[in-house]
Coordinates of C-alpha atoms and ligand atoms in Angstrom, one line a residue:
Chain W
M1 CA 9.2 33.4 -18.4
S2 CA 7.7 33.1 -15.0
D3 CA 10.0 31.5 -12.5
F4 CA 7.1 29.8 -10.7
L5 CA 6.0 26.9 -12.9
S6 CA 7.0 26.7 -16.5
V7 CA 6.6 23.8 -18.8
S8 CA 8.2 23.7 -22.2
G9 CA 7.9 21.1 -25.0
L10 CA 6.4 18.6 -22.7
R11 CA 5.6 15.2 -24.2
L12 CA 4.0 12.3 -22.4
S13 CA 3.1 8.9 -23.7
Y14 CA 1.7 5.6 -22.7
G15 CA 3.8 3.0 -24.4
R16 CA 3.8 3.9 -28.1
T17 CA 0.8 6.2 -28.0
E18 CA 1.7 9.8 -27.3
A19 CA -1.1 11.5 -25.3
V20 CA 0.6 14.9 -24.8
K21 CA 2.5 16.1 -27.8
G22 CA 4.8 18.9 -26.8
I23 CA 3.0 21.6 -24.8
D24 CA 4.2 24.9 -23.3
L25 CA 2.5 26.1 -20.2
E26 CA 3.1 28.7 -17.5
V27 CA 1.6 29.4 -14.1
R28 CA 2.4 32.6 -12.3
Q29 CA 2.5 32.7 -8.5
G30 CA -0.9 33.5 -7.1
A31 CA -2.7 33.0 -10.4
V32 CA -5.5 30.6 -11.2
V33 CA -4.9 29.0 -14.5
C34 CA -7.3 26.7 -16.2
L35 CA -6.8 24.0 -18.7
I36 CA -9.9 23.0 -20.6
G37 CA -10.5 20.4 -23.3
A38 CA -12.7 17.6 -24.3
N39 CA -12.7 14.1 -22.9
G40 CA -9.5 12.4 -23.9
A41 CA -7.6 15.6 -24.8
G42 CA -4.8 14.8 -22.4
K43 CA -5.6 17.0 -19.4
T44 CA -5.2 14.2 -16.8
T45 CA -2.1 13.0 -18.5
T46 CA -0.6 16.5 -18.3
M47 CA -1.4 16.7 -14.6
R48 CA 0.2 13.3 -13.9
G49 CA 3.2 14.5 -15.8
L50 CA 3.5 17.6 -13.6
S51 CA 3.2 15.7 -10.4
G52 CA 5.8 13.1 -11.5
L53 CA 3.4 10.1 -11.7
L54 CA 4.2 9.8 -15.4
K55 CA 7.7 10.0 -16.8
T56 CA 8.2 12.7 -19.3
A57 CA 9.2 11.6 -22.8
A58 CA 10.6 15.0 -23.7
G59 CA 10.6 18.6 -22.6
S60 CA 11.2 20.2 -19.3
I61 CA 9.3 21.3 -16.2
R62 CA 10.7 24.0 -13.9
F63 CA 9.3 24.9 -10.6
C64 CA 10.5 27.7 -8.3
G65 CA 13.7 27.9 -10.2
E66 CA 14.5 24.2 -10.1
D67 CA 14.4 21.7 -12.8
I68 CA 12.0 19.0 -11.7
T69 CA 11.7 17.1 -15.0
N70 CA 11.5 13.4 -14.1
A71 CA 12.0 14.0 -10.4
P72 CA 10.2 11.3 -8.3
A73 CA 6.6 12.1 -7.5
H74 CA 7.2 12.1 -3.7
K75 CA 9.9 14.7 -4.1
I76 CA 7.7 16.9 -6.2
A77 CA 4.9 16.6 -3.6
R78 CA 7.4 17.6 -0.9
M79 CA 8.5 20.6 -2.9
G80 CA 4.9 21.8 -2.7
I81 CA 3.1 20.7 -5.8
R82 CA 0.0 19.0 -4.5
Q83 CA -2.3 17.2 -6.9
V84 CA -6.0 16.4 -6.2
P85 CA -6.3 13.5 -8.6
E86 CA -9.1 12.9 -11.0
G87 CA -11.8 10.8 -9.3
R88 CA -10.7 12.0 -5.9
Q89 CA -8.8 8.9 -4.9
V90 CA -9.4 9.2 -1.2
F91 CA -8.1 6.3 0.9
A92 CA -11.4 4.6 1.2
E93 CA -10.5 2.1 4.0
M94 CA -9.0 4.8 6.2
T95 CA -10.7 7.3 8.3
V96 CA -11.2 11.0 7.3
D97 CA -8.7 11.9 10.0
E98 CA -6.1 9.4 8.7
N99 CA -6.6 10.7 5.2
L100 CA -5.8 14.2 6.4
S101 CA -2.8 13.0 8.4
L102 CA -1.4 11.5 5.2
G103 CA -1.7 14.8 3.5
G104 CA 0.3 16.4 6.3
L105 CA 2.9 13.6 6.6
Q106 CA 5.7 16.0 5.9
V107 CA 5.0 18.2 8.9
G108 CA 4.5 15.2 11.2
D109 CA 3.0 15.8 14.6
S110 CA 3.8 19.4 15.0
A111 CA 2.2 22.7 15.8
D112 CA 2.2 23.3 12.1
F113 CA 0.3 20.2 11.5
R114 CA -2.4 21.0 14.1
R115 CA -2.8 24.5 12.7
R116 CA -3.3 23.2 9.2
R117 CA -5.7 20.6 10.4
E118 CA -7.8 23.2 12.2
A119 CA -7.7 25.4 9.1
V120 CA -8.9 22.6 6.9
L121 CA -11.6 21.5 9.3
D122 CA -12.8 25.2 9.5
R123 CA -12.9 25.3 5.7
F124 CA -14.8 22.0 5.5
P125 CA -17.0 21.7 8.6
R126 CA -18.6 18.5 7.1
L127 CA -15.2 16.8 7.5
R128 CA -15.0 17.7 11.2
E129 CA -18.3 15.9 11.7
R130 CA -17.0 12.8 10.0
L131 CA -13.4 12.6 11.3
T132 CA -13.7 9.0 12.5
Q133 CA -15.7 7.7 9.5
H134 CA -14.1 5.7 6.8
A135 CA -13.6 7.8 3.7
G136 CA -15.3 5.2 1.5
Y137 CA -18.6 5.9 3.2
L138 CA -18.6 9.6 2.4
S139 CA -20.7 11.0 -0.5
G140 CA -18.9 12.0 -3.7
G141 CA -19.0 15.7 -2.7
E142 CA -17.6 15.0 0.7
Q143 CA -14.9 12.9 -0.8
Q144 CA -13.9 15.7 -3.0
M145 CA -13.7 18.0 0.0
L146 CA -11.5 15.4 1.7
A147 CA -9.3 15.2 -1.3
L148 CA -8.9 19.0 -1.3
G149 CA -8.4 19.1 2.4
R150 CA -5.8 16.4 2.2
A151 CA -3.9 18.4 -0.4
L152 CA -4.2 21.6 1.7
M153 CA -2.6 19.7 4.6
G154 CA 0.5 19.5 2.5
G155 CA 0.8 23.3 2.6
P156 CA 0.7 23.5 -1.2
K157 CA 2.6 26.2 -3.2
L158 CA 0.8 25.0 -6.3
L159 CA -2.5 23.0 -6.3
L160 CA -3.3 20.8 -9.3
L161 CA -7.0 20.2 -9.4
D162 CA -8.1 17.6 -11.9
E163 CA -11.8 17.9 -12.5
P164 CA -12.9 18.6 -9.0
S165 CA -16.6 18.9 -10.0
M166 CA -16.7 15.6 -11.9
G167 CA -19.6 13.4 -11.1
L168 CA -21.0 15.7 -8.4
A169 CA -24.5 16.8 -7.8
P170 CA -25.2 20.4 -9.0
L171 CA -25.3 21.7 -5.4
F172 CA -21.9 20.2 -4.7
V173 CA -20.5 21.5 -8.0
E174 CA -21.5 25.0 -6.9
E175 CA -19.9 24.5 -3.5
I176 CA -16.6 23.2 -5.0
F177 CA -16.3 26.2 -7.3
K178 CA -17.0 28.4 -4.3
I179 CA -14.2 26.7 -2.4
V180 CA -11.8 27.2 -5.4
A181 CA -12.8 30.9 -5.4
D182 CA -12.0 31.1 -1.7
L183 CA -8.7 29.5 -2.2
R184 CA -7.9 32.0 -4.9
Q185 CA -8.9 34.8 -2.6
D186 CA -6.4 33.4 -0.1
G187 CA -3.7 33.6 -2.7
T188 CA -3.3 29.9 -3.5
T189 CA -1.8 29.2 -6.9
I190 CA -4.0 26.8 -8.8
L191 CA -3.9 24.9 -12.0
L192 CA -7.4 23.8 -12.7
V193 CA -8.5 21.2 -15.1
E194 CA -12.2 21.2 -15.9
Q195 CA -14.7 20.0 -18.4
N196 CA -17.1 22.5 -16.9
A197 CA -15.5 25.2 -19.1
Q198 CA -17.9 28.0 -18.3
A199 CA -17.4 27.8 -14.5
A200 CA -13.6 27.3 -14.9
L201 CA -13.2 30.3 -17.2
E202 CA -15.2 32.5 -14.8
I203 CA -12.8 31.7 -12.0
A204 CA -9.5 31.7 -13.8
D205 CA -7.0 34.4 -14.7
H206 CA -5.5 32.6 -17.6
A207 CA -6.7 29.7 -19.8
Y208 CA -5.3 27.1 -22.1
V209 CA -7.3 25.0 -24.5
L210 CA -6.0 21.4 -25.0
E211 CA -7.0 19.4 -28.1
S212 CA -5.7 16.0 -28.8
G213 CA -2.5 16.6 -26.8
R214 CA -1.8 20.0 -28.2
I215 CA -2.5 23.5 -26.9
T216 CA -4.6 25.2 -29.6
L217 CA -5.5 28.4 -27.8
E218 CA -4.3 30.4 -24.8
G219 CA -4.9 33.7 -23.3
P220 CA -6.4 35.7 -20.4
A221 CA -9.6 33.8 -19.3
A222 CA -11.7 36.9 -20.0
E223 CA -10.7 36.8 -23.7
V224 CA -10.8 33.0 -24.1
V225 CA -14.3 32.9 -22.8
N226 CA -15.4 35.2 -25.7
D227 CA -13.4 33.3 -28.4
P228 CA -15.9 32.1 -31.0
R229 CA -14.1 28.7 -31.3
V230 CA -14.3 28.2 -27.6
I231 CA -17.9 29.2 -27.4
A232 CA -18.7 26.8 -30.2
A233 CA -16.7 23.9 -28.8
Y234 CA -17.1 24.2 -25.1
L235 CA -19.6 26.7 -24.1
G236 CA -22.6 25.6 -26.1
D237 CA -25.8 25.6 -24.0
H238 CA -25.7 22.3 -22.2
Chain T
M1 CA -6.8 -36.8 24.9
L2 CA -8.6 -33.9 23.5
A3 CA -7.2 -31.1 25.7
Q4 CA -3.7 -32.1 24.9
Q5 CA -4.5 -32.1 21.2
L6 CA -6.1 -28.7 21.4
V7 CA -3.0 -27.3 23.1
N8 CA -0.7 -28.8 20.5
G9 CA -3.0 -27.5 17.8
L10 CA -3.0 -24.0 19.2
V11 CA 0.8 -24.0 19.2
L12 CA 1.1 -25.3 15.7
G13 CA -1.6 -23.0 14.5
A14 CA 0.1 -20.0 16.1
T15 CA 3.2 -20.6 13.9
Y16 CA 1.0 -21.0 10.9
A17 CA -0.7 -17.7 11.7
L18 CA 2.6 -16.0 12.1
F19 CA 3.9 -17.3 8.8
A20 CA 0.7 -16.4 7.0
L21 CA 0.7 -12.9 8.5
G22 CA 3.9 -12.1 6.7
L23 CA 2.6 -13.5 3.5
T24 CA -0.6 -11.6 3.7
L25 CA 1.2 -8.4 4.5
M26 CA 3.5 -8.8 1.5
F27 CA 0.7 -9.6 -0.8
G28 CA -1.7 -7.0 0.6
V29 CA 0.8 -4.1 0.4
L30 CA 3.1 -5.0 -2.4
R31 CA 0.5 -6.7 -4.6
V32 CA 2.8 -9.4 -5.8
I33 CA 2.5 -13.1 -5.3
N34 CA 6.1 -13.6 -4.1
L35 CA 6.8 -17.4 -4.1
T36 CA 10.2 -16.9 -2.5
Y37 CA 8.4 -16.1 0.8
G38 CA 8.5 -19.8 1.8
F39 CA 12.3 -19.7 1.5
Y40 CA 12.5 -17.0 4.3
F41 CA 10.9 -19.6 6.6
S42 CA 13.8 -22.0 5.8
V43 CA 16.3 -19.2 6.2
G44 CA 15.0 -18.3 9.7
A45 CA 15.2 -21.9 10.8
L46 CA 18.6 -22.6 9.2
V47 CA 20.2 -19.4 10.6
A48 CA 18.8 -20.2 14.0
L49 CA 20.2 -23.7 13.8
W50 CA 23.6 -22.3 12.9
L51 CA 23.6 -19.7 15.6
A52 CA 22.6 -22.3 18.2
R53 CA 25.2 -24.9 17.1
S54 CA 28.2 -22.8 16.1
V55 CA 27.8 -19.6 18.1
G56 CA 26.1 -21.0 21.1
L57 CA 23.6 -18.2 21.5
P58 CA 20.6 -18.6 23.8
I59 CA 17.2 -19.4 22.5
W60 CA 15.7 -15.8 22.6
A61 CA 18.6 -14.5 20.6
V62 CA 18.3 -17.3 18.1
V63 CA 14.6 -16.6 17.5
L64 CA 15.3 -12.9 17.1
L65 CA 18.3 -13.1 14.9
G66 CA 16.8 -15.9 12.8
G67 CA 13.9 -13.5 12.0
V68 CA 16.2 -10.6 11.3
A69 CA 18.3 -12.6 8.9
A70 CA 15.2 -13.8 7.0
G71 CA 14.0 -10.2 6.9
L72 CA 17.3 -9.0 5.3
V73 CA 17.2 -11.9 2.8
A74 CA 13.6 -10.8 1.9
V75 CA 14.7 -7.2 1.3
V76 CA 17.6 -8.3 -1.0
V77 CA 15.4 -10.8 -2.9
D78 CA 12.6 -8.3 -3.4
G79 CA 15.1 -5.6 -4.4
V80 CA 16.9 -7.8 -6.9
L81 CA 13.9 -9.6 -8.4
L82 CA 10.9 -7.4 -8.2
T83 CA 12.0 -3.7 -8.2
R84 CA 12.3 -3.6 -11.9
L85 CA 9.1 -5.4 -12.5
R86 CA 7.3 -3.0 -10.2
R87 CA 8.8 0.0 -12.0
T88 CA 7.5 -1.2 -15.3
K89 CA 4.1 -2.2 -13.8
A90 CA 4.7 -5.6 -15.3
G91 CA 1.7 -7.3 -13.7
E92 CA 1.3 -10.4 -11.7
L93 CA 2.3 -13.2 -14.0
P94 CA 5.9 -12.1 -14.6
S95 CA 6.5 -11.7 -10.9
L96 CA 4.9 -15.1 -10.2
M97 CA 7.2 -16.7 -12.8
V98 CA 10.3 -14.9 -11.6
T99 CA 9.8 -15.8 -8.0
L100 CA 8.9 -19.4 -8.8
G101 CA 12.2 -19.8 -10.7
A102 CA 14.1 -18.0 -8.0
V103 CA 12.7 -20.0 -5.1
L104 CA 13.5 -23.3 -6.8
A105 CA 17.0 -22.1 -7.4
L106 CA 17.4 -20.9 -3.8
Y107 CA 16.1 -24.2 -2.4
S108 CA 18.4 -26.3 -4.5
L109 CA 21.4 -24.1 -3.8
S110 CA 20.9 -24.3 -0.1
A111 CA 20.3 -28.1 -0.4
I112 CA 23.7 -28.5 -2.2
W113 CA 25.3 -26.3 0.5
L114 CA 23.7 -27.8 3.6
G115 CA 22.4 -31.2 2.5
T116 CA 18.9 -32.4 2.7
E117 CA 19.1 -34.5 5.9
I118 CA 17.0 -33.4 8.8
Q119 CA 19.2 -31.5 11.3
R120 CA 18.5 -30.9 15.0
F121 CA 19.2 -28.3 17.6
P122 CA 22.0 -29.3 20.0
F123 CA 21.0 -31.6 22.8
D124 CA 19.7 -29.6 25.8
F125 CA 19.3 -26.4 23.7
V126 CA 15.6 -26.8 23.9
D127 CA 14.5 -26.8 27.5
S128 CA 12.3 -29.9 27.7
S129 CA 10.7 -29.1 31.1
A130 CA 6.9 -28.7 31.1
F131 CA 3.9 -27.8 33.2
E132 CA 1.7 -30.7 33.9
I133 CA -1.9 -30.3 34.8
G134 CA -3.3 -33.8 35.3
D135 CA -2.5 -35.5 32.0
L136 CA -2.0 -32.2 30.2
R137 CA 1.6 -31.3 29.3
I138 CA 2.5 -27.8 28.2
S139 CA 6.2 -27.5 27.5
L140 CA 8.2 -24.3 27.9
V141 CA 8.9 -24.3 24.2
Q142 CA 5.2 -24.4 23.5
I143 CA 4.7 -21.4 25.8
L144 CA 7.5 -19.6 24.1
I145 CA 6.0 -20.2 20.7
V146 CA 2.6 -18.9 21.6
C147 CA 4.1 -15.9 23.5
V148 CA 6.4 -14.9 20.6
T149 CA 3.5 -15.2 18.1
F150 CA 1.2 -13.0 20.1
A151 CA 3.9 -10.5 20.9
L152 CA 4.7 -10.2 17.2
V153 CA 1.1 -10.0 16.2
G154 CA 0.6 -7.2 18.7
L155 CA 3.7 -5.3 17.5
L156 CA 2.5 -5.6 13.9
F157 CA -0.9 -4.2 14.9
V158 CA 0.7 -1.3 16.7
L159 CA 3.1 -0.7 13.8
L160 CA 0.3 -0.6 11.2
H161 CA -2.3 1.4 13.2
Y162 CA -0.4 3.6 15.6
T163 CA 2.8 4.8 13.7
R164 CA 3.5 7.1 10.8
V165 CA 5.2 4.2 9.0
G166 CA 2.1 2.1 9.4
L167 CA 0.0 4.9 8.0
M168 CA 2.2 5.0 5.0
I169 CA 2.2 1.2 4.6
R170 CA -1.6 1.2 4.6
A171 CA -1.7 4.1 2.2
L172 CA 0.6 2.2 -0.2
A173 CA -1.6 -0.9 0.2
E174 CA -4.7 1.0 -1.0
N175 CA -3.4 3.2 -3.8
E176 CA 0.3 3.5 -4.8
D177 CA 0.0 6.5 -7.0
T178 CA -2.0 8.5 -4.5
A179 CA 0.5 7.4 -1.8
R180 CA 3.3 9.0 -3.9
L181 CA 1.2 12.2 -4.2
M182 CA 1.3 12.3 -0.3
G183 CA 5.1 12.6 -0.5
I184 CA 5.6 9.0 0.5
N185 CA 8.8 7.4 -0.7
V186 CA 7.3 4.1 -2.0
D187 CA 10.7 2.4 -2.5
A188 CA 11.6 3.0 1.2
I189 CA 8.2 1.6 2.4
V190 CA 8.6 -1.4 0.2
I191 CA 11.9 -2.2 2.0
V192 CA 10.2 -1.8 5.3
V193 CA 7.3 -4.1 4.3
S194 CA 9.7 -6.7 2.8
F195 CA 11.8 -6.7 6.0
V196 CA 8.8 -7.1 8.3
S197 CA 7.2 -9.8 6.3
G198 CA 10.5 -11.7 5.9
L199 CA 11.0 -11.4 9.7
L200 CA 7.5 -12.8 10.4
G201 CA 8.2 -15.7 8.0
G202 CA 11.6 -16.3 9.4
V203 CA 10.5 -16.3 13.1
G204 CA 7.7 -18.8 12.0
G205 CA 10.5 -21.0 10.7
V206 CA 12.5 -20.8 13.9
L207 CA 9.4 -21.6 15.9
I208 CA 8.4 -24.6 13.8
G209 CA 12.0 -25.8 14.0
L210 CA 11.9 -25.6 17.8
N211 CA 8.5 -27.2 17.9
F212 CA 9.4 -30.3 15.9
N213 CA 13.2 -30.0 16.4
A214 CA 13.6 -30.9 12.8
I215 CA 15.2 -28.5 10.2
Q216 CA 16.1 -28.9 6.6
P217 CA 16.3 -26.5 3.6
F218 CA 13.0 -27.6 1.9
M219 CA 10.9 -27.0 5.0
G220 CA 9.5 -23.8 3.6
E221 CA 8.1 -25.5 0.6
T222 CA 5.2 -27.3 2.2
M223 CA 4.7 -24.4 4.5
M224 CA 4.1 -22.1 1.5
L225 CA 1.1 -24.2 0.5
R226 CA -0.3 -23.9 4.0
G227 CA 0.4 -20.2 4.0
F228 CA -1.7 -19.8 0.9
A229 CA -4.4 -21.9 2.4
V230 CA -4.5 -19.7 5.5
I231 CA -4.5 -16.4 3.8
I232 CA -7.1 -17.4 1.3
I233 CA -9.4 -18.9 4.0
G234 CA -8.8 -15.8 6.1
G235 CA -9.3 -13.4 3.3
L236 CA -6.4 -11.9 1.3
G237 CA -4.7 -9.1 3.0
D238 CA -6.8 -9.5 6.2
I239 CA -4.7 -9.7 9.3
R240 CA -7.3 -10.8 11.7
G241 CA -8.6 -13.4 9.2
A242 CA -5.1 -14.9 8.8
L243 CA -4.7 -15.1 12.5
I244 CA -7.9 -17.0 13.1
A245 CA -7.5 -19.2 10.0
G246 CA -3.9 -20.1 11.0
V247 CA -4.9 -21.2 14.4
L248 CA -7.9 -23.1 13.1
L249 CA -5.8 -24.9 10.5
G250 CA -3.2 -25.9 13.1
M251 CA -5.9 -27.3 15.3
F252 CA -7.7 -29.2 12.5
E253 CA -4.4 -30.7 11.4
V254 CA -3.5 -31.9 14.9
L255 CA -7.0 -33.3 15.5
T256 CA -7.1 -35.0 12.1
A257 CA -3.6 -36.5 12.7
S258 CA -4.6 -38.0 16.1
Y259 CA -8.2 -39.0 15.4
I260 CA -8.1 -40.0 11.8
S261 CA -4.6 -40.5 10.3
S262 CA -1.6 -38.3 10.0
S263 CA -1.6 -38.7 6.3
A264 CA -5.1 -37.1 6.2
K265 CA -3.6 -33.8 7.5
E266 CA -3.0 -32.3 4.1
A267 CA -6.4 -33.4 2.9
V268 CA -7.9 -31.4 5.7
A269 CA -5.9 -28.2 4.9
F270 CA -6.5 -28.2 1.2
G271 CA -10.1 -29.5 1.5
A272 CA -10.8 -26.5 3.7
L273 CA -9.2 -24.3 1.1
V274 CA -11.3 -25.6 -1.7
L275 CA -14.5 -25.5 0.3
T276 CA -13.8 -21.9 1.3
L277 CA -13.1 -20.7 -2.2
W278 CA -16.3 -22.5 -3.3
F279 CA -18.7 -21.0 -0.8
R280 CA -16.9 -17.8 0.3
P281 CA -14.5 -16.7 -2.4
T282 CA -13.4 -13.6 -0.4
G283 CA -12.5 -15.8 2.6
L284 CA -14.3 -16.8 5.8
F285 CA -13.8 -13.4 7.5
G286 CA -13.5 -11.3 4.4
R287 CA -15.2 -8.0 5.0
K288 CA -16.9 -6.6 2.0
E289 CA -14.6 -4.1 0.4
V290 CA -15.6 -0.5 1.3
K291 CA -16.9 0.9 -1.9
R292 CA -15.9 4.3 -3.1
A293 CA -19.0 6.4 -3.4
Ligands
ADP301 N1 -3.3 4.5 -18.7 C1 -3.4 4.8 -20.0 N2 -2.9 3.9 -20.9 C2 -3.0 4.2 -22.2 N3 -3.6 5.3 -22.7 C3 -4.2 6.2 -21.8 C4 -4.1 6.0 -20.4 N4 -4.7 7.0 -19.8 C5 -5.1 7.8 -20.8 N5 -4.8 7.3 -22.0 C6 -5.1 8.0 -23.3 O1 -4.5 9.2 -23.3 C7 -5.3 10.2 -23.9 C8 -5.5 11.3 -22.9 O2 -6.2 10.9 -21.8 P1 -6.5 11.8 -20.5 O3 -5.2 12.5 -20.2 O4 -7.0 10.9 -19.5 O5 -7.6 12.8 -21.1 P2 -8.5 13.8 -20.3 O6 -8.1 13.9 -18.9 O7 -8.3 15.1 -21.0 O8 -9.9 13.3 -20.5 C9 -6.6 9.5 -24.3 O9 -6.6 9.2 -25.6 C10 -6.6 8.2 -23.4 O10 -7.2 7.2 -24.1
MG302 MG1 -9.2 13.5 -17.2

């Protein structure tokens, strides 16, 4: 058992329909773990369970030695689990700068805050050019960078990335994966959900395959990528 | 005389704007149609009346404390009635029905307790002196009303745009789940928003009470309809729109009352509402929503 993030027997449901049916999952500190699966497999539901947006029906979640099962989402965020939600969810009517400030609320107006903000703006120079623009006017790729930057402002111990490449132009997809690779280099721990299984498996250390709310396969990414079932289901030439 | 009517209209409109501001804040951030809001208006006025009569506080303290009392009532009412509904994401209809039932109960309880006769501030409490410019009379109370309104509007603007709490309030208004992901304690922000909007409604009540020197428990009821008219005309959740629409409504009412008939006042307010919804469903000043790319 790793003492960083460990999930056991997690079940999550919407009313009477169970979307995640008892999964075990582990993320070691410094690792990039990817969770792949078809549309509707329960990836987003899992992420929302981890960040506390959904109440768990059963099972437990432990993070850094603490039981965070059913802890309120804002406490989980303050403990250092930062989610970049599916569809980016930037605050469209606020400026880029305000979005970043929201990510860094916890450190307030401190030296820490300014250092993180500089680091984020160095990582995403496009955001620096658009600081005073409303986030709603950014392109999809820029919004994704903002969503990532906002999460980094929180000084994450664990980043939950939910389909960061979704709906982006190919050039931006490449850029997003490059950023994830950079973050990995810097030692950031990441749980990455992707439909773009090929790219995700190339970048990850470890992989889980989710099908209809159950984990059907897991292992080192280098092995999973060569598994015939995975090749047939997710890595067909498309 | 027109100038006098415009001044009176501005004063009345300022209180409408203040009242509507609290309503639009509550609706815009908490996303509930909370019909108890009109009751906070009555609470402000009734508490002010009691403080003036029984405690003998001066006018500024009465305005302030009337508002604070209404804000506290708003926090309690929201906490008791709506917290559970919000947790279960119950939607708008249940909260509409719950607050409708609650506000009728609150009005009738306060009518039983305090009676329905119109009550007035003590003689001399309201300084009746005035500036006179030719035929134009501007009373100290009118000046007080306009100054308090503009001061509160200014403070609200500063709160929302230049403080951390304001940043969190605006985040919550846009997207509750994402606000939680930022580490925002939504329950705490809901309390702040309830308090501020209750305070705005309550101060509105005190000011109207001072303006007409007539107070009774049901005064919030007709005000609630005006509040809806103002925030719909101004564009839901739009602070600037509520401000302009409130002032315009007050002016139109005063002008209608003096040049047509005072019973045509309501026809003007709600005629304007219907016409607005007809031609500009997002309100007169409603910006187009910023679309997510
Ligand atoms: N808000 C919701 N209410 C009810 N069912 C939902 C909701 N969100 C997702 N689901 C269902 O839960 C299942 C898993 O969805 P999701 O976690 O979004 O899948 P993925 O992210 O892997 O595409 C799907 O069957 C979906 O229809
Ligand atoms: Mg998803």
